[in-house]
Amino acid sequence: MSMYQMETKCIQSGWKPKKGEPRALPIIQSTTFQYENSDQMGRLFDLEDTGYFYTRLQNPTNDYVAQKICDLEGGYAAMLTSSGQAANFYAVFNICEAGDHMVCSSTIYGGTFNLFGVTLKKLGIDVTFVDPDASSEEIKKACKPNTKCIFGETIANPSMVVLDIEKFADIAHEAGVPLIIDNTFATPINCRPFEWGADIITHSTTKYMDGHAVSVGGCIVDSGNFDWNAYGDKFKGLTRPDSSYHGVTYTAKFGKGAYITKATVQLMRDLGSIPSPQNAFLLNIGLETLHLRMERHCENAVKAAAYLEEHEKVAWVSYPGLKSSKYYELGQKYMPKGSCGVIAFGLKGGRRVSVSFMDHLEMTSIVTHVADVKTSVLHPASHTHRQLTDEQLVEAGVAPDLIRLSVGIENINDIIADLENALKTV
Ligand SMILES: *Cc1c(COP(=O)(O)O)cnc(C)c1O
């Protein structure tokens, strides 16, 4: 980990050219890598030497970008994935198998809710969703002997619930399992979950990290702090020989790098959700301005949230930066510099009025996407969370009238004027 400040890491971490090499991160657009003799290549397959041989497992461009995100989070090792969905799937599947169980905050992104609640169940991995605001005692009750991890989002998309990371880390560690935190909305600029006890961090880099809505991607970062060997019987995949990889024992051979090495040489090898080097290059450009953009996103969102809160047609606003927010205190604790640019709110008159309001916005676009430079809106109940029942919607913290406003970095007066004009029509 470099000792630079966050702003410097955004720019300087990752690719560090030597004499005569390109200053910009090179796009190594090659599926494969050449060696001088067969023995050299054999040693790579035996994990005796490090090096590249096939981009499905690893690619230098991707790795330099993963290294930058690792540095920003203060982690030990990281890998890129082709999407945030792949990152969350791999993060869990790397330590859970059929017969295992996980505990998860109920207020998480709809796609992740479905991945865990439906798809992982089909693979024999059971999940218990818990109310993130419940007491430690209550959440502990959800842990079973076969529980292998606990999962939550720093700021839940789209309910804007702020997770008490320390509370969840304590529960996880008491149960002898790692805490996995999806830090997509806060980004390491505003919150570094490892500093609060999280063990593994995931990202949909598609959001603020890319920041321009040009490339789908994900990342997994391992703190290297979880002691897999202390619970060796629970995490056999890491602490016992892997018959699918020449009998290697990941913890014995790779120490703190065990988790990411296994995810790379086993999950990437078999499932192959690797990003293209071109996309990693675009992500890296996004990361170079992440610190500047997050600051402006937050500054604009605080003003937009305050404006909405004062408006007579607005029924409620949920934004951790508002003093009136139930999550203001937690927000101040974990994200004193600001939370993110996303605001959830509802209009008086409910679902129908909320949808009509969105249709009357001019500059603000209706898109599935969130967390990029352009201001955008979404009605989760009609769009991203459409597959959830009303009961699941409530459980996920998504009111049927909830509008998700992703405040961009345009001039705030133009953003508010657009909201104002649309509000006049409803
Ligand atoms: C978007 C999102 C995901 C899924 O990421 P993709 O890159 O779209 O696959 C996961 N978690 C959170 C919090 C998200 O916002």
Short mmCIF file of C-alpha atoms and ligand atoms in Angstrom, two decimals:
data_model
loop_
_atom_site.label_atom_id
_atom_site.label_comp_id
_atom_site.label_asym_id
_atom_site.label_seq_id
_atom_site.Cartn_x
_atom_site.Cartn_y
_atom_site.Cartn_z
CA MET A 1 0.00 0.00 0.00
CA SER A 2 1.38 3.41 -0.89
CA MET A 3 1.57 6.12 1.76
CA TYR A 4 0.17 8.83 -0.51
CA GLN A 5 -3.07 10.70 0.22
CA MET A 6 -6.26 9.54 -1.53
CA GLU A 7 -6.15 12.23 -4.23
CA THR A 8 -2.62 11.20 -5.15
CA LYS A 9 -3.49 7.50 -5.13
CA CYS A 10 -6.33 8.13 -7.61
CA ILE A 11 -3.71 9.33 -10.06
CA GLN A 12 -0.43 7.65 -9.13
CA SER A 13 -1.35 4.15 -7.91
CA GLY A 14 -1.32 1.14 -10.21
CA TRP A 15 0.76 1.53 -13.38
CA LYS A 16 4.22 2.96 -12.65
CA PRO A 17 6.20 3.21 -15.86
CA LYS A 18 9.94 2.67 -15.97
CA LYS A 19 12.48 4.12 -18.37
CA GLY A 20 11.02 4.68 -21.82
CA GLU A 21 7.65 3.10 -21.04
CA PRO A 22 4.35 4.86 -21.84
CA ARG A 23 3.15 7.32 -19.21
CA ALA A 24 -0.50 6.36 -19.75
CA LEU A 25 -1.64 2.89 -18.70
CA PRO A 26 -1.04 0.62 -21.73
CA ILE A 27 -3.96 -1.46 -22.99
CA ILE A 28 -2.49 -4.95 -23.28
CA GLN A 29 -5.13 -6.21 -25.68
CA SER A 30 -3.80 -9.74 -25.96
CA THR A 31 -5.45 -13.00 -25.03
CA THR A 32 -2.14 -14.70 -24.46
CA PHE A 33 1.48 -14.21 -23.46
CA GLN A 34 4.60 -15.77 -24.87
CA TYR A 35 7.41 -17.74 -23.18
CA GLU A 36 10.80 -18.95 -24.31
CA ASN A 37 10.41 -22.56 -23.43
CA SER A 38 7.86 -25.05 -22.29
CA ASP A 39 9.30 -25.33 -18.79
CA GLN A 40 8.83 -21.59 -18.12
CA MET A 41 5.16 -21.93 -18.96
CA GLY A 42 4.78 -25.10 -16.90
CA ARG A 43 6.03 -23.31 -13.83
CA LEU A 44 3.29 -20.70 -14.26
CA PHE A 45 0.64 -23.41 -14.35
CA ASP A 46 2.09 -24.86 -11.17
CA LEU A 47 1.92 -21.39 -9.56
CA GLU A 48 5.68 -21.69 -9.01
CA ASP A 49 6.35 -18.46 -10.91
CA THR A 50 4.13 -15.43 -11.30
CA GLY A 51 3.40 -14.22 -14.78
CA TYR A 52 0.71 -13.89 -17.38
CA PHE A 53 -0.36 -16.63 -19.74
CA TYR A 54 -4.02 -16.21 -20.59
CA THR A 55 -6.23 -13.15 -20.11
CA ARG A 56 -9.17 -15.20 -18.75
CA LEU A 57 -7.09 -15.61 -15.59
CA GLN A 58 -5.12 -12.40 -15.51
CA ASN A 59 -4.16 -9.48 -17.70
CA PRO A 60 -1.60 -6.76 -16.87
CA THR A 61 -3.87 -3.80 -17.73
CA ASN A 62 -6.61 -5.22 -15.52
CA ASP A 63 -4.16 -5.92 -12.71
CA TYR A 64 -2.74 -2.40 -12.65
CA VAL A 65 -6.25 -1.02 -12.26
CA ALA A 66 -7.11 -3.59 -9.57
CA GLN A 67 -3.91 -2.49 -7.81
CA LYS A 68 -5.08 1.13 -7.82
CA ILE A 69 -8.46 0.22 -6.29
CA CYS A 70 -6.68 -2.00 -3.76
CA ASP A 71 -4.51 0.94 -2.78
CA LEU A 72 -7.50 3.26 -2.47
CA GLU A 73 -9.28 0.81 -0.17
CA GLY A 74 -6.12 0.06 1.82
CA GLY A 75 -6.34 -3.64 0.95
CA TYR A 76 -3.83 -6.43 0.43
CA ALA A 77 -4.89 -7.81 -2.98
CA ALA A 78 -7.61 -7.19 -5.54
CA MET A 79 -9.05 -8.46 -8.80
CA LEU A 80 -11.28 -6.92 -11.43
CA THR A 81 -14.40 -8.66 -12.69
CA SER A 82 -16.55 -7.99 -15.73
CA SER A 83 -19.43 -6.57 -13.62
CA GLY A 84 -20.47 -5.76 -10.09
CA GLN A 85 -22.74 -8.80 -10.17
CA ALA A 86 -19.75 -11.03 -10.93
CA ALA A 87 -17.78 -9.37 -8.11
CA ASN A 88 -20.48 -10.10 -5.54
CA PHE A 89 -21.03 -13.62 -6.84
CA TYR A 90 -17.31 -14.48 -6.75
CA ALA A 91 -16.79 -12.80 -3.38
CA VAL A 92 -19.37 -15.12 -1.82
CA PHE A 93 -18.86 -18.23 -3.94
CA ASN A 94 -15.14 -18.18 -3.17
CA ILE A 95 -15.98 -19.23 0.42
CA CYS A 96 -19.50 -20.70 0.19
CA GLU A 97 -20.63 -23.93 -1.41
CA ALA A 98 -23.76 -26.10 -1.48
CA GLY A 99 -24.91 -26.70 2.09
CA ASP A 100 -23.55 -23.39 3.35
CA HIS A 101 -25.40 -20.33 4.56
CA MET A 102 -24.88 -16.58 4.58
CA VAL A 103 -26.43 -13.65 6.41
CA CYS A 104 -27.23 -10.53 4.42
CA SER A 105 -28.64 -7.10 5.06
CA SER A 106 -32.12 -6.97 3.50
CA THR A 107 -31.58 -3.46 2.14
CA ILE A 108 -29.26 -4.16 -0.76
CA TYR A 109 -29.25 -3.59 -4.49
CA GLY A 110 -32.09 -5.49 -6.22
CA GLY A 111 -29.72 -7.40 -8.48
CA THR A 112 -27.72 -8.66 -5.51
CA PHE A 113 -30.92 -9.48 -3.61
CA ASN A 114 -31.96 -11.69 -6.50
CA LEU A 115 -28.48 -13.19 -6.95
CA PHE A 116 -28.36 -14.29 -3.30
CA GLY A 117 -32.04 -14.99 -2.71
CA VAL A 118 -32.77 -16.92 -5.91
CA THR A 119 -29.66 -17.94 -7.85
CA LEU A 120 -27.41 -18.87 -4.92
CA LYS A 121 -30.32 -20.82 -3.43
CA LYS A 122 -30.43 -22.88 -6.64
CA LEU A 123 -26.75 -23.66 -6.05
CA GLY A 124 -27.59 -24.87 -2.54
CA ILE A 125 -26.36 -21.79 -0.67
CA ASP A 126 -28.97 -20.51 1.75
CA VAL A 127 -29.33 -16.87 2.75
CA THR A 128 -31.05 -15.20 5.68
CA PHE A 129 -31.89 -11.53 5.10
CA VAL A 130 -31.80 -9.38 8.21
CA ASP A 131 -32.99 -5.87 8.97
CA PRO A 132 -29.70 -3.88 9.07
CA ASP A 133 -31.11 -1.66 11.83
CA ALA A 134 -31.94 -4.62 14.08
CA SER A 135 -29.99 -5.08 17.32
CA SER A 136 -26.78 -7.12 17.35
CA GLU A 137 -28.57 -9.80 19.39
CA GLU A 138 -31.25 -10.16 16.78
CA ILE A 139 -28.81 -10.29 13.86
CA LYS A 140 -26.66 -12.83 15.69
CA LYS A 141 -29.66 -15.14 15.87
CA ALA A 142 -29.54 -15.42 12.07
CA CYS A 143 -26.02 -16.96 12.22
CA LYS A 144 -25.84 -20.75 12.08
CA PRO A 145 -22.98 -23.26 12.34
CA ASN A 146 -22.84 -23.40 8.51
CA THR A 147 -22.83 -19.60 8.06
CA LYS A 148 -19.77 -18.60 6.01
CA CYS A 149 -20.05 -14.84 5.58
CA ILE A 150 -22.09 -11.72 6.31
CA PHE A 151 -22.84 -9.22 3.55
CA GLY A 152 -24.06 -5.61 3.41
CA GLU A 153 -23.78 -2.33 1.47
CA THR A 154 -22.14 0.78 2.95
CA ILE A 155 -25.00 2.85 1.53
CA ALA A 156 -27.81 0.69 0.21
CA ASN A 157 -28.93 1.17 -3.38
CA PRO A 158 -31.61 2.59 -3.57
CA SER A 159 -32.95 2.83 -0.01
CA MET A 160 -29.96 4.92 1.15
CA VAL A 161 -29.77 2.97 4.41
CA VAL A 162 -26.31 3.46 5.95
CA LEU A 163 -24.89 0.24 7.35
CA ASP A 164 -23.40 0.20 10.83
CA ILE A 165 -20.24 -1.49 9.57
CA GLU A 166 -18.63 -1.87 13.01
CA LYS A 167 -21.74 -3.55 14.38
CA PHE A 168 -21.80 -6.00 11.48
CA ALA A 169 -18.03 -6.64 11.69
CA ASP A 170 -18.32 -7.50 15.39
CA ILE A 171 -21.19 -9.91 14.72
CA ALA A 172 -19.29 -11.54 11.85
CA HIS A 173 -16.08 -11.96 13.82
CA GLU A 174 -17.91 -13.36 16.82
CA ALA A 175 -19.43 -15.91 14.44
CA GLY A 176 -15.97 -16.62 12.98
CA VAL A 177 -16.80 -15.43 9.47
CA PRO A 178 -15.69 -12.50 7.28
CA LEU A 179 -17.76 -9.39 6.65
CA ILE A 180 -18.12 -8.55 2.95
CA ILE A 181 -19.05 -4.95 2.18
CA ASP A 182 -20.26 -3.65 -1.17
CA ASN A 183 -18.77 -0.14 -1.10
CA THR A 184 -20.07 0.96 -4.52
CA PHE A 185 -22.02 4.08 -3.49
CA ALA A 186 -19.60 5.54 -0.94
CA THR A 187 -16.41 4.67 -2.85
CA PRO A 188 -13.11 4.64 -0.92
CA ILE A 189 -13.03 8.43 -1.25
CA ASN A 190 -15.83 8.70 1.31
CA CYS A 191 -15.60 5.44 3.27
CA ARG A 192 -12.95 2.78 3.73
CA PRO A 193 -14.75 -0.20 5.29
CA PHE A 194 -11.49 -2.02 6.18
CA GLU A 195 -10.86 0.73 8.74
CA TRP A 196 -14.10 -0.32 10.45
CA GLY A 197 -13.47 -4.07 10.49
CA ALA A 198 -14.76 -5.27 7.13
CA ASP A 199 -12.68 -8.11 5.66
CA ILE A 200 -13.57 -8.06 1.97
CA ILE A 201 -14.87 -5.21 -0.20
CA THR A 202 -16.71 -5.41 -3.49
CA HIS A 203 -17.52 -2.74 -6.05
CA SER A 204 -19.65 -2.22 -9.06
CA THR A 205 -17.02 -0.05 -10.77
CA THR A 206 -19.75 0.68 -13.33
CA LYS A 207 -20.93 3.46 -11.00
CA TYR A 208 -18.79 6.30 -9.57
CA MET A 209 -15.44 4.65 -10.26
CA ASP A 210 -15.96 4.59 -14.00
CA GLY A 211 -18.16 7.60 -13.43
CA HIS A 212 -19.09 8.31 -17.04
CA ALA A 213 -21.45 5.41 -17.74
CA VAL A 214 -19.16 3.88 -20.36
CA SER A 215 -18.05 0.52 -18.96
CA VAL A 216 -19.63 -2.19 -16.82
CA GLY A 217 -17.20 -3.68 -14.32
CA GLY A 218 -16.56 -4.89 -10.81
CA CYS A 219 -13.79 -5.35 -8.28
CA ILE A 220 -13.08 -7.48 -5.22
CA VAL A 221 -10.56 -6.28 -2.65
CA ASP A 222 -9.29 -8.43 0.22
CA SER A 223 -7.91 -6.80 3.36
CA GLY A 224 -5.83 -9.90 4.03
CA ASN A 225 -6.95 -9.61 7.66
CA PHE A 226 -9.30 -12.55 8.03
CA ASP A 227 -7.56 -15.55 9.61
CA TRP A 228 -8.90 -18.42 7.50
CA ASN A 229 -6.69 -20.92 9.32
CA ALA A 230 -8.26 -20.04 12.67
CA TYR A 231 -11.47 -21.56 11.24
CA GLY A 232 -9.78 -24.07 8.95
CA ASP A 233 -12.64 -26.59 9.04
CA LYS A 234 -15.10 -23.93 7.95
CA PHE A 235 -13.06 -22.65 5.02
CA LYS A 236 -11.70 -25.89 3.60
CA GLY A 237 -11.53 -24.40 0.10
CA LEU A 238 -8.76 -22.11 1.31
CA THR A 239 -7.10 -24.19 4.00
CA ARG A 240 -7.04 -27.70 2.44
CA PRO A 241 -5.40 -28.87 -0.81
CA ASP A 242 -7.31 -27.92 -3.97
CA SER A 243 -7.53 -31.04 -6.11
CA SER A 244 -8.43 -28.90 -9.12
CA TYR A 245 -5.13 -27.04 -8.85
CA HIS A 246 -2.36 -29.58 -8.27
CA GLY A 247 -3.25 -29.93 -4.59
CA VAL A 248 -2.23 -26.38 -3.72
CA THR A 249 -3.30 -25.13 -0.28
CA TYR A 250 -3.99 -21.42 -0.77
CA THR A 251 -3.42 -20.22 2.79
CA ALA A 252 -0.18 -22.18 3.14
CA LYS A 253 1.25 -21.01 -0.18
CA PHE A 254 -0.11 -17.47 -0.49
CA GLY A 255 -0.74 -16.29 3.09
CA LYS A 256 -2.66 -13.03 3.01
CA GLY A 257 -3.05 -13.42 -0.76
CA ALA A 258 -4.95 -16.72 -0.39
CA TYR A 259 -8.48 -15.44 -0.99
CA ILE A 260 -7.76 -13.41 -4.15
CA THR A 261 -5.43 -16.08 -5.54
CA LYS A 262 -8.16 -18.73 -5.17
CA ALA A 263 -10.75 -16.44 -6.75
CA THR A 264 -8.38 -15.87 -9.66
CA VAL A 265 -6.96 -19.30 -10.40
CA GLN A 266 -10.12 -21.23 -9.56
CA LEU A 267 -13.22 -19.05 -10.08
CA MET A 268 -11.90 -16.93 -12.96
CA ARG A 269 -10.44 -20.04 -14.56
CA ASP A 270 -13.77 -21.89 -14.38
CA LEU A 271 -16.31 -19.08 -14.72
CA GLY A 272 -14.35 -16.50 -16.70
CA SER A 273 -16.00 -13.15 -15.90
CA ILE A 274 -12.92 -11.14 -16.81
CA PRO A 275 -13.20 -7.51 -18.00
CA SER A 276 -11.68 -6.55 -21.32
CA PRO A 277 -8.40 -4.61 -20.96
CA GLN A 278 -10.07 -1.81 -22.93
CA ASN A 279 -12.74 -1.48 -20.23
CA ALA A 280 -10.10 -1.54 -17.49
CA PHE A 281 -8.34 1.31 -19.30
CA LEU A 282 -11.57 3.36 -19.31
CA LEU A 283 -12.11 2.56 -15.64
CA ASN A 284 -8.62 3.81 -14.87
CA ILE A 285 -9.37 7.15 -16.52
CA GLY A 286 -12.46 7.39 -14.34
CA LEU A 287 -10.46 6.62 -11.21
CA GLU A 288 -8.07 9.48 -11.96
CA THR A 289 -10.83 12.02 -11.21
CA LEU A 290 -12.84 10.04 -8.65
CA HIS A 291 -11.82 12.32 -5.79
CA LEU A 292 -12.87 15.48 -7.65
CA ARG A 293 -16.14 14.05 -8.86
CA MET A 294 -17.22 12.59 -5.50
CA GLU A 295 -16.74 15.94 -3.85
CA ARG A 296 -18.95 17.69 -6.40
CA HIS A 297 -21.55 14.89 -6.46
CA CYS A 298 -21.90 15.25 -2.69
CA GLU A 299 -21.95 19.04 -2.73
CA ASN A 300 -24.70 19.05 -5.37
CA ALA A 301 -26.68 16.26 -3.70
CA VAL A 302 -26.73 18.04 -0.34
CA LYS A 303 -28.24 21.10 -2.05
CA ALA A 304 -30.72 19.08 -4.12
CA ALA A 305 -31.81 17.09 -1.05
CA ALA A 306 -32.29 20.30 0.97
CA TYR A 307 -34.34 21.78 -1.88
CA LEU A 308 -36.56 18.69 -2.15
CA GLU A 309 -37.06 18.51 1.60
CA GLU A 310 -38.46 22.04 1.62
CA HIS A 311 -40.83 21.48 -1.31
CA GLU A 312 -44.52 21.21 -0.47
CA LYS A 313 -45.17 18.46 -3.02
CA VAL A 314 -42.43 16.22 -1.66
CA ALA A 315 -43.64 13.60 0.85
CA TRP A 316 -40.26 12.42 2.10
CA VAL A 317 -36.53 12.54 1.32
CA SER A 318 -33.91 10.00 2.29
CA TYR A 319 -30.33 11.22 2.05
CA PRO A 320 -27.74 10.52 4.76
CA GLY A 321 -26.35 14.06 4.42
CA LEU A 322 -29.63 15.61 5.64
CA LYS A 323 -29.79 16.37 9.37
CA SER A 324 -33.35 15.03 9.37
CA SER A 325 -32.17 11.65 8.06
CA LYS A 326 -32.46 8.63 10.32
CA TYR A 327 -28.96 7.78 9.08
CA TYR A 328 -27.34 11.18 9.60
CA GLU A 329 -25.35 10.06 12.67
CA LEU A 330 -24.12 6.85 11.03
CA GLY A 331 -23.32 8.84 7.90
CA GLN A 332 -21.23 11.31 9.91
CA LYS A 333 -19.41 8.46 11.61
CA TYR A 334 -18.51 6.47 8.51
CA MET A 335 -18.52 9.22 5.86
CA PRO A 336 -17.70 12.56 7.49
CA LYS A 337 -16.67 14.09 4.13
CA GLY A 338 -19.98 13.23 2.43
CA SER A 339 -21.86 10.11 1.40
CA CYS A 340 -22.70 10.01 -2.32
CA GLY A 341 -24.74 11.77 -4.97
CA VAL A 342 -27.82 9.58 -4.79
CA ILE A 343 -31.03 10.73 -3.13
CA ALA A 344 -34.23 8.75 -2.60
CA PHE A 345 -37.51 10.61 -2.29
CA GLY A 346 -41.25 10.27 -2.80
CA LEU A 347 -43.96 12.70 -3.84
CA LYS A 348 -47.31 13.36 -2.20
CA GLY A 349 -49.88 11.35 -4.12
CA GLY A 350 -47.68 8.26 -4.29
CA ARG A 351 -46.51 6.06 -7.11
CA ARG A 352 -48.57 7.56 -9.95
CA VAL A 353 -47.44 11.13 -9.21
CA SER A 354 -43.81 10.04 -8.85
CA VAL A 355 -43.86 8.47 -12.31
CA SER A 356 -45.56 11.50 -13.86
CA PHE A 357 -42.95 13.81 -12.30
CA MET A 358 -40.15 11.80 -13.87
CA ASP A 359 -41.77 11.99 -17.28
CA HIS A 360 -41.73 15.80 -17.05
CA LEU A 361 -38.01 16.17 -16.41
CA GLU A 362 -36.07 17.77 -19.27
CA MET A 363 -32.34 17.64 -18.64
CA THR A 364 -32.45 14.76 -16.17
CA SER A 365 -32.61 11.46 -17.98
CA ILE A 366 -34.55 8.34 -17.07
CA VAL A 367 -31.95 5.59 -17.11
CA THR A 368 -31.29 2.33 -15.30
CA HIS A 369 -27.85 3.62 -14.51
CA VAL A 370 -26.85 5.53 -11.41
CA ALA A 371 -23.80 7.36 -10.13
CA ASP A 372 -22.29 8.98 -13.18
CA VAL A 373 -21.61 12.59 -14.14
CA LYS A 374 -25.06 13.11 -15.67
CA THR A 375 -28.08 13.68 -13.44
CA SER A 376 -30.53 10.82 -13.82
CA VAL A 377 -33.63 9.30 -12.25
CA LEU A 378 -35.17 5.88 -11.88
CA HIS A 379 -38.33 4.49 -10.35
CA PRO A 380 -37.07 1.21 -8.85
CA ALA A 381 -40.54 -0.29 -8.33
CA SER A 382 -41.20 0.04 -12.09
CA HIS A 383 -37.65 -0.69 -13.25
CA THR A 384 -34.72 -2.33 -11.39
CA HIS A 385 -36.85 -3.90 -8.66
CA ARG A 386 -39.75 -4.85 -10.92
CA GLN A 387 -39.31 -8.56 -10.20
CA LEU A 388 -39.74 -8.11 -6.45
CA THR A 389 -43.10 -8.58 -4.75
CA ASP A 390 -44.55 -5.68 -2.74
CA GLU A 391 -43.47 -7.51 0.40
CA GLN A 392 -39.89 -7.89 -0.87
CA LEU A 393 -39.91 -4.23 -1.94
CA VAL A 394 -40.68 -3.15 1.61
CA GLU A 395 -38.07 -5.57 2.97
CA ALA A 396 -35.50 -4.09 0.57
CA GLY A 397 -36.38 -0.60 1.81
CA VAL A 398 -37.90 0.39 -1.53
CA ALA A 399 -41.19 2.25 -1.11
CA PRO A 400 -43.45 1.94 -4.17
CA ASP A 401 -43.26 5.72 -4.67
CA LEU A 402 -39.46 5.88 -4.27
CA ILE A 403 -37.68 7.96 -6.92
CA ARG A 404 -33.93 7.45 -7.10
CA LEU A 405 -32.30 10.71 -8.11
CA SER A 406 -28.65 10.40 -9.05
CA VAL A 407 -27.30 13.92 -8.81
CA GLY A 408 -24.63 14.60 -11.41
CA ILE A 409 -21.93 17.23 -11.58
CA GLU A 410 -23.71 19.76 -13.77
CA ASN A 411 -24.35 23.22 -12.30
CA ILE A 412 -26.61 22.72 -9.29
CA ASN A 413 -28.90 25.59 -10.32
CA ASP A 414 -29.69 23.81 -13.58
CA ILE A 415 -30.36 20.55 -11.73
CA ILE A 416 -32.73 22.23 -9.28
CA ALA A 417 -34.46 24.20 -12.05
CA ASP A 418 -35.20 20.94 -13.85
CA LEU A 419 -36.66 19.42 -10.67
CA GLU A 420 -38.68 22.58 -10.09
CA ASN A 421 -40.20 22.62 -13.56
CA ALA A 422 -41.22 18.98 -13.35
CA LEU A 423 -42.65 19.48 -9.85
CA LYS A 424 -44.86 22.29 -11.20
CA THR A 425 -46.59 19.82 -13.52
CA VAL A 426 -47.69 17.32 -10.85
C1 LIG B 1 -25.07 -1.64 -9.74
C2 LIG B 1 -24.74 -2.30 -8.49
C3 LIG B 1 -24.33 -3.65 -8.47
C4 LIG B 1 -24.25 -4.48 -9.72
O1 LIG B 1 -23.23 -4.01 -10.53
P1 LIG B 1 -23.16 -4.19 -12.13
O2 LIG B 1 -21.87 -3.55 -12.45
O3 LIG B 1 -24.36 -3.51 -12.70
O4 LIG B 1 -23.18 -5.66 -12.39
C5 LIG B 1 -23.98 -4.20 -7.26
N1 LIG B 1 -24.05 -3.49 -6.12
C6 LIG B 1 -24.47 -2.19 -6.09
C7 LIG B 1 -24.51 -1.46 -4.80
C8 LIG B 1 -24.81 -1.57 -7.27
O5 LIG B 1 -25.22 -0.28 -7.25
#
